[in-house]
Structure formats: C-alpha cells, structure tokens
Amino acid sequence: MSEAAPKLLFITNPNAGPGDIEPGHLIVSAIGDRAEYVVQETERAGHATDLAAAAVGAYDVIVAMGGDGTVNEVGRGLVGTSTPMGIVPVGSGNALARALGISLELAHACRVLLSDKTRSIDVGRVDDEIFLSTAGIGIDAEVCWHFAKQIGGRRGLLPYLKHGLHTVANYEARPVLLSLNTHPDPIEVKPQLLTFANTNAFGYGAEIAPGAQPDDGELDVIVVEDMTLLKAALSVRRLFRGTFDRVRGVSRYQASEIRIDREAGGCYQVDGEAREGGSTLNVSLSPQSLRVVAPF
C-alpha cells in the first residue's frame, strides 16, 4: 500500500445485509479522511467481477462489501493479480470473513482496510467456477438451489437449518466415484454431503472442516454418509463446536486435484451460490493466488 492516503474501491451489493446500511455514511464514520474511496453498487449477477477486474491497478485495495456471493465475485476479478481484496461483511453467512478473523463489526472491518497486513490464500475451482470457502454437492447444494429459486423470503441461519433438515429427510443419496490426486484408487461413496473446503467455515459460525487452512495448498474433502434426520439434528451442535468431523459417518481427506463422476448432472454450490453442472465435475486449487487484507 502506498505511503499516501490509500485509494479504496468499495463494491457493494445493495441486496445484501439488513437493508439499513448506507455505505457512504459507514465508510466516513469509520475511516474519515484517512483514505480516498469510491463506492460502486452492483446491478446484476457477475457485475462485481467486472468492476473488480476493471479496477485492478487503479486502487490500493478493492473491497467486497456484501455477503459471500459478493466476496466470491470480487475475488474472481482479482485472482492472480497483485491487488488485494478487502472484505466488509454485510451478508448473513460471512464464511470467508469469519475464517480470516475479519470483524463482523462493520466499522472495525472498515478500519482494518487501512492496515498493510495481507494474506495470500488459495482459490478453489469447480470447472470454471471459483470458490474461496467451500464448494460441494448434496444437501448443502440442494438448500442453496432452493434459496436461489425462491422469490423474496428470508435468509439467515434458522431458515437454512430448517430447510437443511427438511432436505435431509427427503434427500436420496446417489453413488459417486471420487478420484483424489492423493489416493491411488478412486473411492466409491454415496454421500448426502460432499464438501470441498478451502477454509474451515460453512458460514454462520458453523465449521464443516475444523482446522482447515486457506493457504496450505490442499482442499479438505468432507464426505457425509448414512445421516438420518435424527442424527443430523443431533449433529448440528457439533458444527458450531468444531467437532463435526468426529461424527460417525463423516470421512475426511485432503487433495488438490479432484474428479467427481456421478450418474447424472445436477446442482452444486460454490460459496453458498447454486450452480448446475454435468455428471463429471473437476475440482482444483490455485495455491495462494488471491491477496486478502486480513488481521492475521
């Protein structure tokens, strides 16, 4: 970051957060005249990526001011560049912010942007889609698909848990052939949940892969099988205690190149956003390819 007042671009999602946040007022109250800044609002899906990519080199930090979807889009525009991404988390899950120790207190998160502390993190990919926290198929993807298709309605932890338990009760797991570059032979699984974790966080404080680090060059692969509705309900607390990987029926692997072969195409999720994919999905990792302003 330059010695002069840093130049910050805030890319905001007007649909994220509680709706009573006015970005300009928040930024002024948090950082005053200690930085030059511009605020741009997104207008459509993918717009944050375009704005971030176009601004590379013109700003000291490009800030994602929104939820996990906005963070993903801004990160996509900055991968492989020297321009760092800042995060002001105004979404509901805020998975990457939590994993990197970025405060959910918005004024504090803004002030962190004035720091010269950056961390280079790995970036995951499912085919052409990137993810910074998690990606996966199964129950979580179905829940994300549900929220992507509904018009209006309320997001948040309780709606996700409610719909998640409903999905567990009705989800029909199908066979998957899982090929990992760290294993000599493919692994046959029938997962209700198959998650590729770049960080420990699922959002909302839930830890799907306790101890996972976003800069270790590996993805943590979490496979959940034989999860009944009762078992899922009893296991929810383990997600928030950092012990989910100890639940019976949960397997854990590490790899940086992964192939999924399934009977048919279907949905998957990247950072909580639903996508549609084919019967084969290729998952990979770009080590330490995105700089993020973070306290540690």
PDB file of C-alpha atoms in Angstrom, residues 21 39 43 61 79 82 92 94 100 104 106 108 113 145 150 180 207 218-219 239 248 257 288-289:
ATOM      1  CA  ILE A  21     -26.769   0.154   5.885  1.00  0.00           C
ATOM      2  CA  VAL A  39     -18.325   3.343  -3.899  1.00  0.00           C
ATOM      3  CA  GLU A  43     -26.534  -4.090 -10.716  1.00  0.00           C
ATOM      4  CA  VAL A  61      -7.477  -2.230  -2.169  1.00  0.00           C
ATOM      5  CA  VAL A  79      -7.285 -13.815  -8.702  1.00  0.00           C
ATOM      6  CA  SER A  82      -1.223  -8.163  -7.019  1.00  0.00           C
ATOM      7  CA  SER A  92     -25.688 -13.460   6.570  1.00  0.00           C
ATOM      8  CA  ASN A  94     -19.918 -14.322   6.028  1.00  0.00           C
ATOM      9  CA  LEU A 100      -9.851 -14.941   8.255  1.00  0.00           C
ATOM     10  CA  LEU A 104     -18.321  -8.610  11.768  1.00  0.00           C
ATOM     11  CA  LEU A 106     -18.584  -3.138  10.230  1.00  0.00           C
ATOM     12  CA  HIS A 108     -13.876  -2.172  12.646  1.00  0.00           C
ATOM     13  CA  LEU A 113      -8.617  -1.885   5.363  1.00  0.00           C
ATOM     14  CA  TRP A 145     -30.670 -24.217  -5.000  1.00  0.00           C
ATOM     15  CA  GLN A 150     -37.372 -18.662  -4.249  1.00  0.00           C
ATOM     16  CA  LEU A 180      -8.198 -37.695  -5.496  1.00  0.00           C
ATOM     17  CA  GLU A 207     -17.276 -25.345  10.897  1.00  0.00           C
ATOM     18  CA  GLU A 218      -4.795 -28.538  -0.050  1.00  0.00           C
ATOM     19  CA  LEU A 219      -8.563 -28.827  -0.029  1.00  0.00           C
ATOM     20  CA  LEU A 239     -20.913 -27.900  13.504  1.00  0.00           C
ATOM     21  CA  ARG A 248     -19.771 -41.272  12.783  1.00  0.00           C
ATOM     22  CA  GLU A 257      -6.996 -32.177  -7.669  1.00  0.00           C
ATOM     23  CA  GLN A 288      -2.011 -18.576  -2.745  1.00  0.00           C
ATOM     24  CA  SER A 289      -3.384 -16.799  -5.809  1.00  0.00           C
TER      25      SER A 289
END
